[in-house]
XYZ file of C-alpha atoms in Angstrom:
394
model
C 0.000 0.000 0.000
C 2.844 2.366 0.715
C 4.178 1.763 -2.806
C 0.794 2.674 -4.281
C 0.784 5.859 -2.226
C 4.226 6.819 -3.481
C 3.188 6.133 -7.046
C 0.150 8.308 -6.435
C 2.307 11.170 -5.330
C 4.604 10.684 -8.299
C 1.618 10.963 -10.659
C 0.452 14.158 -8.985
C 3.854 15.810 -9.154
C 4.307 14.765 -12.777
C 1.095 16.486 -13.770
C 2.012 19.798 -12.133
C 5.524 19.835 -13.545
C 6.837 22.758 -15.513
C 6.911 20.577 -18.602
C 3.129 20.452 -18.581
C 2.751 24.093 -17.653
C 4.960 25.225 -20.543
C 4.023 22.701 -23.218
C 3.098 23.989 -26.683
C -0.486 25.247 -27.004
C -2.550 25.656 -30.166
C -5.001 28.529 -30.706
C -7.921 26.660 -29.145
C -5.919 25.928 -26.027
C -4.573 29.489 -25.897
C -8.151 30.768 -25.744
C -8.278 29.356 -22.208
C -5.183 31.251 -21.022
C -6.329 34.320 -19.149
C -3.961 37.159 -18.206
C -4.238 38.278 -14.591
C -2.761 41.085 -12.567
C -0.447 38.746 -10.701
C 0.249 36.140 -13.371
C -1.702 33.870 -15.677
C -4.315 31.166 -15.220
C -4.094 28.069 -17.410
C -7.337 26.164 -17.897
C -7.166 22.956 -19.908
C -8.979 19.728 -20.642
C -7.090 16.950 -22.350
C -7.069 13.253 -23.139
C -3.621 11.889 -23.953
C -2.857 8.285 -24.835
C 0.425 6.488 -25.459
C 0.308 3.056 -27.031
C 3.416 1.806 -25.248
C 6.362 3.016 -23.183
C 9.307 0.610 -22.911
C 12.646 0.623 -21.103
C 15.331 -1.683 -22.505
C 18.310 -2.855 -20.490
C 20.933 -3.494 -23.147
C 22.872 -6.163 -21.298
C 21.236 -7.581 -18.174
C 23.259 -9.305 -15.480
C 21.826 -12.827 -15.549
C 23.543 -16.103 -16.281
C 22.944 -15.707 -20.008
C 23.784 -11.990 -19.982
C 20.707 -11.033 -22.016
C 19.000 -7.694 -21.564
C 15.373 -7.317 -20.562
C 12.530 -4.875 -21.083
C 9.815 -3.217 -18.970
C 6.750 -2.034 -20.896
C 3.707 0.023 -19.943
C 0.838 -0.247 -22.407
C -1.405 1.498 -23.052
C -0.974 4.646 -20.941
C -3.772 7.203 -20.712
C -3.785 10.535 -18.816
C -6.937 12.636 -19.037
C -9.283 15.047 -17.313
C -12.926 14.117 -16.647
C -15.493 15.606 -19.007
C -16.338 19.242 -18.243
C -13.897 19.407 -15.356
C -10.798 21.292 -16.509
C -7.406 21.429 -14.877
C -6.814 24.941 -13.517
C -3.296 26.183 -12.758
C -2.327 29.726 -11.738
C 1.280 30.684 -12.496
C 3.140 33.630 -10.996
C 6.684 34.910 -10.876
C 7.104 36.411 -7.437
C 8.599 36.324 -3.984
C 7.846 33.647 -1.426
C 8.847 33.366 2.225
C 10.031 29.780 2.612
C 9.776 27.621 5.735
C 13.383 28.403 6.688
C 12.539 32.117 6.799
C 14.369 33.185 3.667
C 12.584 35.146 0.940
C 13.183 33.782 -2.571
C 11.979 34.783 -6.022
C 10.690 31.873 -8.031
C 8.062 30.427 -10.334
C 4.948 29.767 -8.240
C 2.193 27.318 -9.251
C -1.242 27.191 -7.562
C -3.837 24.467 -8.152
C -7.399 24.922 -6.936
C -8.544 21.713 -8.608
C -6.607 18.701 -9.848
C -8.929 16.487 -11.922
C -6.407 14.006 -13.330
C -7.080 10.370 -14.198
C -4.180 8.001 -14.960
C -4.573 4.506 -16.418
C -1.856 1.955 -17.237
C -3.460 -1.074 -18.850
C -0.552 -3.453 -18.277
C 2.926 -3.359 -16.760
C 4.964 -6.146 -18.351
C 8.454 -7.465 -17.587
C 9.965 -9.315 -20.545
C 6.509 -9.582 -22.087
C 4.875 -11.062 -18.985
C 2.293 -8.907 -17.211
C 2.389 -8.025 -13.528
C -0.993 -6.281 -13.815
C -2.346 -2.798 -14.470
C -2.454 0.347 -12.381
C -4.607 3.472 -12.217
C -5.445 6.629 -10.278
C -8.705 8.512 -10.479
C -11.192 10.716 -8.635
C -8.650 13.354 -7.582
C -10.245 15.867 -5.253
C -9.233 19.155 -3.644
C -11.619 21.362 -1.710
C -13.299 23.182 -4.612
C -12.489 26.822 -3.963
C -11.636 28.332 -7.342
C -11.500 31.909 -6.051
C -9.295 31.150 -3.052
C -6.246 33.279 -2.388
C -2.952 31.408 -2.989
C -2.314 31.560 0.759
C -5.455 29.474 1.397
C -4.487 26.227 3.094
C -6.591 24.170 0.665
C -4.659 25.212 -2.454
C -2.077 22.784 -3.841
C 1.148 24.725 -4.462
C 4.490 24.033 -6.108
C 7.219 26.694 -5.809
C 10.209 26.423 -8.156
C 13.474 28.233 -7.318
C 16.802 28.430 -9.104
C 19.699 26.667 -7.413
C 19.799 23.281 -5.741
C 21.820 21.857 -2.862
C 25.112 22.053 -4.784
C 26.031 25.425 -6.309
C 23.628 27.405 -8.497
C 23.028 24.975 -11.359
C 20.247 22.908 -9.826
C 16.658 23.630 -8.840
C 14.686 23.587 -5.593
C 11.007 22.714 -5.145
C 8.691 23.399 -2.218
C 5.496 21.315 -2.486
C 2.378 21.692 -0.349
C -0.388 19.061 -0.584
C -3.526 20.286 1.248
C -5.359 18.220 3.837
C -8.506 18.080 1.682
C -6.676 16.424 -1.226
C -7.449 12.782 -2.032
C -7.471 10.281 -4.885
C -8.431 6.665 -5.530
C -5.866 4.169 -6.750
C -6.087 0.582 -7.949
C -4.024 -2.415 -9.032
C -5.737 -4.958 -11.287
C -4.625 -8.422 -12.336
C -6.565 -11.225 -14.010
C -9.815 -9.283 -13.598
C -9.379 -8.816 -9.827
C -8.979 -5.247 -8.552
C -7.224 -4.116 -5.356
C -8.297 -0.529 -4.651
C -7.793 2.090 -1.953
C -8.209 5.794 -1.259
C -5.227 8.004 -0.474
C -5.780 11.262 1.377
C -3.732 13.704 3.418
C -6.025 14.698 6.275
C -5.832 14.021 9.996
C -9.380 13.228 11.188
C -8.418 13.670 14.849
C -6.690 17.044 14.468
C -8.758 19.671 12.651
C -5.774 22.013 12.457
C -3.447 19.302 11.158
C -3.258 17.273 7.987
C -1.610 17.918 4.663
C 1.902 17.147 3.499
C 4.316 20.048 3.144
C 7.649 19.126 1.557
C 10.269 21.839 1.830
C 13.525 21.812 -0.115
C 13.324 19.041 -2.711
C 16.516 19.662 -4.706
C 17.847 18.367 -8.017
C 21.549 18.640 -8.920
C 23.783 17.063 -11.534
C 26.988 16.090 -9.730
C 30.055 14.124 -10.925
C 28.521 10.845 -9.664
C 25.092 11.341 -11.286
C 21.743 12.938 -10.395
C 21.470 13.944 -6.743
C 17.959 14.463 -5.361
C 17.772 16.115 -1.971
C 14.998 14.722 0.227
C 12.708 17.365 1.714
C 12.123 18.509 5.252
C 8.625 17.526 6.429
C 7.100 18.587 9.732
C 3.843 17.014 10.909
C 2.866 15.527 7.537
C 0.058 13.021 6.982
C -0.589 10.318 4.372
C -3.474 7.857 4.724
C -4.189 4.773 2.632
C -7.795 3.943 3.463
C -9.966 0.895 2.723
C -7.656 -1.366 0.767
C -10.287 -3.585 -0.828
C -10.582 -6.587 -3.094
C -13.844 -6.002 -4.885
C -16.292 -4.861 -2.200
C -14.444 -6.534 0.669
C -12.329 -4.199 2.834
C -9.018 -5.650 4.002
C -7.549 -2.865 6.137
C -6.238 0.695 6.155
C -2.958 2.331 7.109
C -2.115 5.861 8.207
C 1.253 7.582 8.369
C 0.797 10.594 10.652
C 3.034 13.222 12.209
C 5.675 12.563 9.570
C 8.869 14.381 10.496
C 11.525 13.953 7.832
C 14.890 15.578 8.504
C 16.046 15.430 4.893
C 18.578 13.196 3.213
C 19.688 12.444 -0.328
C 19.002 10.062 -3.207
C 21.830 9.577 -5.713
C 21.103 7.970 -9.083
C 24.267 6.782 -10.833
C 25.251 5.060 -14.037
C 26.116 1.370 -13.951
C 29.293 0.716 -11.979
C 31.415 -1.010 -14.623
C 32.395 0.295 -18.058
C 30.281 -1.289 -20.770
C 27.409 -2.146 -18.407
C 23.862 -0.817 -18.695
C 21.704 -0.145 -15.667
C 21.218 2.122 -12.682
C 22.878 2.256 -9.271
C 21.217 3.903 -6.266
C 22.517 5.360 -3.007
C 20.027 6.637 -0.407
C 20.362 8.395 2.935
C 17.452 9.282 5.244
C 18.738 11.501 8.033
C 18.613 10.394 11.653
C 15.930 11.730 14.018
C 13.284 11.384 11.299
C 10.084 9.849 12.663
C 6.430 9.054 12.017
C 3.387 7.530 13.686
C 2.240 4.348 11.948
C -1.385 3.299 12.435
C -2.853 -0.020 11.239
C -6.647 0.267 11.005
C -8.929 -2.790 11.118
C -12.478 -2.056 9.955
C -13.982 0.063 7.205
C -13.125 3.767 7.333
C -16.351 5.723 6.757
C -17.524 9.344 6.844
C -17.845 9.240 10.629
C -14.212 8.195 10.993
C -13.084 10.917 8.557
C -15.054 13.461 10.606
C -13.176 12.411 13.743
C -15.979 10.262 15.191
C -15.032 6.615 14.574
C -17.471 3.905 15.555
C -16.925 1.150 18.086
C -16.302 -1.458 15.377
C -12.951 0.028 14.209
C -9.680 -0.915 15.925
C -6.163 0.477 15.600
C -2.666 -0.756 16.222
C -0.167 2.106 16.400
C 3.484 2.868 17.068
C 5.898 5.778 16.805
C 8.801 4.830 14.517
C 12.044 6.801 14.789
C 15.359 6.639 12.929
C 18.070 6.504 15.597
C 20.838 6.639 12.964
C 20.897 7.532 9.276
C 19.153 4.948 7.112
C 21.696 4.075 4.413
C 21.295 2.222 1.132
C 24.635 1.922 -0.651
C 25.340 0.570 -4.115
C 21.906 -0.890 -4.893
C 21.729 -1.856 -8.563
C 18.611 -1.952 -10.733
C 18.680 -4.048 -13.891
C 16.150 -5.698 -16.163
C 17.426 -9.168 -16.896
C 16.230 -11.262 -19.793
C 16.222 -14.345 -17.561
C 15.355 -13.095 -14.051
C 13.186 -10.020 -14.753
C 13.487 -6.778 -12.760
C 16.324 -7.251 -10.266
C 17.462 -5.068 -7.362
C 20.746 -6.301 -5.935
C 24.264 -5.343 -4.846
C 27.762 -6.079 -6.059
C 28.737 -8.964 -3.789
C 32.408 -8.109 -4.208
C 31.932 -4.651 -2.617
C 31.883 -5.050 1.166
C 30.385 -1.598 1.835
C 27.265 -2.243 -0.285
C 23.981 -3.038 1.456
C 21.322 -1.506 3.712
C 21.827 -0.286 7.271
C 19.300 1.195 9.681
C 18.694 1.592 13.406
C 14.973 1.967 14.178
C 12.981 2.190 17.374
C 9.258 1.583 17.836
C 7.739 3.306 20.857
C 4.225 3.739 22.245
C 3.072 0.453 20.726
C -0.630 0.179 21.464
C -3.797 -1.647 20.418
C -6.901 0.521 20.874
C -10.512 0.838 19.862
C -10.533 3.792 17.467
C -13.197 5.821 19.268
C -11.270 5.595 22.539
C -8.010 6.587 20.834
C -9.773 9.563 19.199
C -10.932 10.657 22.658
C -7.373 10.440 24.009
C -8.044 7.268 26.005
C -5.074 5.045 25.163
C -4.115 1.599 26.332
C -0.736 1.271 28.056
C 2.168 0.700 25.692
C 3.413 -2.860 25.350
C 7.009 -1.570 25.370
C 9.726 -0.478 22.959
C 11.236 -2.374 20.046
C 14.826 -1.572 19.063
C 15.887 -2.927 15.665
C 19.327 -2.714 14.075
C 18.939 -3.735 10.441
C 21.774 -4.812 8.164
C 21.093 -6.290 4.736
C 24.364 -7.511 3.258
C 25.609 -7.244 -0.319
C 24.219 -10.747 -0.981
C 20.651 -9.419 -0.704
C 18.494 -9.200 -3.825
C 14.880 -8.694 -4.908
C 13.630 -10.219 -8.136
C 10.307 -9.281 -9.804
C 8.858 -11.286 -12.718
C 5.556 -11.352 -14.566
C 3.452 -14.456 -14.943
């Protein structure tokens, strides 16, 4: 479910990217661009389809050395009928979370009606199913001031974390934002709803990501992880058909930054991608497992007696490190994440603690009546360079 949530966020950010905002417009589309005193408003409806998108690994790292391919087909991105995408664009000053005032390109979304459908994701011609996102919602307030807390904003500034050649993004997802997502295979659909509210804190909710940076460095593309304070992401009512399995909530997310480094394959003549990741220590979040169907009463902060929660506060006591993880598409083994087993420093290392581990009835937890904690779990994780994950279609 967490993966689906991350994919959901990736789809949202893709659609609000500057590429979309600045793409070529014909005369009919230009008729919907309205000049305003403080910038322009772009209003568009579209239906774009791509027959197939494929990534080819030219060598692979399997026993036979053959390369593989990942294909998405067909891919469709569109707005619902008579519900246009509305983006306001300004060039202006913005006071950032760190207190500095920067001039940048500022995007404001008061509605985000985007549907995404991928009919099939195939590895070496074998499907692992299809994926989609739909029913995007933001509190419909088309005349809201950009400072309104229910406007989705993306602020783009020149300069990244290294010198002045990169870029920096501040991204604010409002608490009223939500979308449905699904995974479908062999006619069976697993669906859920992702939203960013906190039903038990009217003043909370949302996900504000400050300082996402992009820099080209000698090793590759360096992406700076944002600072997040008190963020919320919920994945509600994971269901197979009409049967609800469970829900999960990630609340009070406090991310202290970090870095993701995407590098070329390690050896000359190889094709593929190598990944280093660091999540800074003292990052934390509250994880909540929810048993029972989340309904309107729960979302309004009044859960019924039939819903139960298991919760814990997870903290990173040291930096979480992923070093030298390779991604290849192998003609024999499929999509493979692994490490060079001749490099002793490669692998995954983390030191996590789980505190305030409780099992509560949701209405009692909402009222602040918590069961005593069962204790603290301290986990020191080390995945060696012999670790691998292999994904194949069927």
